[in-house]
């Protein structure tokens, strides 16, 4: 194994929860390298956690183990699983939709249900509300350090049975390009869609300098509409001006040069947010 364990949660870092997960991992094997993806996922936002995994996984070496805990159903009958991606990475997570973007972008090779009789922190059975510590960090550390292999996680589970969230995949019809607004670039307020560059510059035919009408919807109700130019980078427009660009994950984004597009337009991102783009003639 790669001996890298990467943690993602919605816990924040105001208390000891994340540090506790580190401690559990290092007690399994002090030679592990434990890193953070983020602990700033919006509380209970499984879709956001799913996106952040797909944004990050491919930049880590194969066999890296990710632990993702965005788990509003903790302690319920939802399954605790480990997925092996077709890229060779592993993800330890509740089966609640966290794997949605990974399944779409990279594919899932196999899934196993965690056998809690074997892969649970000793002495933790009385707790039903901190599986991030008691099951996921513990199992992830055992897998990353080679204490167990994937077959020892627990019984096989059919890949097609895992929970997946709706993605509102992009489509082009009658000259109108539609897609989902998956996420915000948190610190800067840019919106990132799921419209990949290949569709944007390929079939849709967008070229640098073109102007477009952009309509943003929340649950199919129009929230914002602007005419925006497609440019390469923020500095290609004046400070305070809005733009369309291809972002660092190679999808279409909307931003304001040294401003906050989401705040200024009173919009955000997630399963309920969509966009329509049409070229100005």
PDB file of C-alpha atoms in Angstrom, residues 1 5 32 39-40 57 83 88 92 111 114 126 130 136 156 178 180 190 198 204 252 254 268-269 276 281:
ATOM      1  CA  UNK A   1       0.000   0.000   0.000  1.00  0.00           C
ATOM      2  CA  UNK A   5      -4.332   8.269   4.395  1.00  0.00           C
ATOM      3  CA  UNK A  32       1.497   6.395   8.068  1.00  0.00           C
ATOM      4  CA  UNK A  39     -12.750  19.450   6.964  1.00  0.00           C
ATOM      5  CA  UNK A  40     -14.787  22.372   5.684  1.00  0.00           C
ATOM      6  CA  UNK A  57      -8.283  11.847  -5.933  1.00  0.00           C
ATOM      7  CA  UNK A  83     -14.723   1.279  -2.584  1.00  0.00           C
ATOM      8  CA  UNK A  88      -6.391   2.047  -7.827  1.00  0.00           C
ATOM      9  CA  UNK A  92     -13.763   4.554   3.075  1.00  0.00           C
ATOM     10  CA  UNK A 111     -16.988  -2.458  -3.072  1.00  0.00           C
ATOM     11  CA  UNK A 114     -16.887  -3.042   6.505  1.00  0.00           C
ATOM     12  CA  UNK A 126     -21.086   1.874  22.930  1.00  0.00           C
ATOM     13  CA  UNK A 130     -18.643   8.889  15.744  1.00  0.00           C
ATOM     14  CA  UNK A 136     -13.616   4.823   9.089  1.00  0.00           C
ATOM     15  CA  UNK A 156     -18.308  -8.007  -1.260  1.00  0.00           C
ATOM     16  CA  UNK A 178     -27.505  23.099 -19.932  1.00  0.00           C
ATOM     17  CA  UNK A 180     -25.498  21.546 -13.181  1.00  0.00           C
ATOM     18  CA  UNK A 190     -16.789  31.463  -8.476  1.00  0.00           C
ATOM     19  CA  UNK A 198     -14.570  19.070 -24.477  1.00  0.00           C
ATOM     20  CA  UNK A 204     -20.944  23.680 -28.511  1.00  0.00           C
ATOM     21  CA  UNK A 252     -16.992  25.863 -17.338  1.00  0.00           C
ATOM     22  CA  UNK A 254     -18.432  31.865 -13.830  1.00  0.00           C
ATOM     23  CA  UNK A 268     -24.821  29.140  -5.005  1.00  0.00           C
ATOM     24  CA  UNK A 269     -24.261  25.522  -6.046  1.00  0.00           C
ATOM     25  CA  UNK A 276     -28.490  27.440 -19.368  1.00  0.00           C
ATOM     26  CA  UNK A 281     -25.721  36.187 -32.205  1.00  0.00           C
TER      27      UNK A 281
END
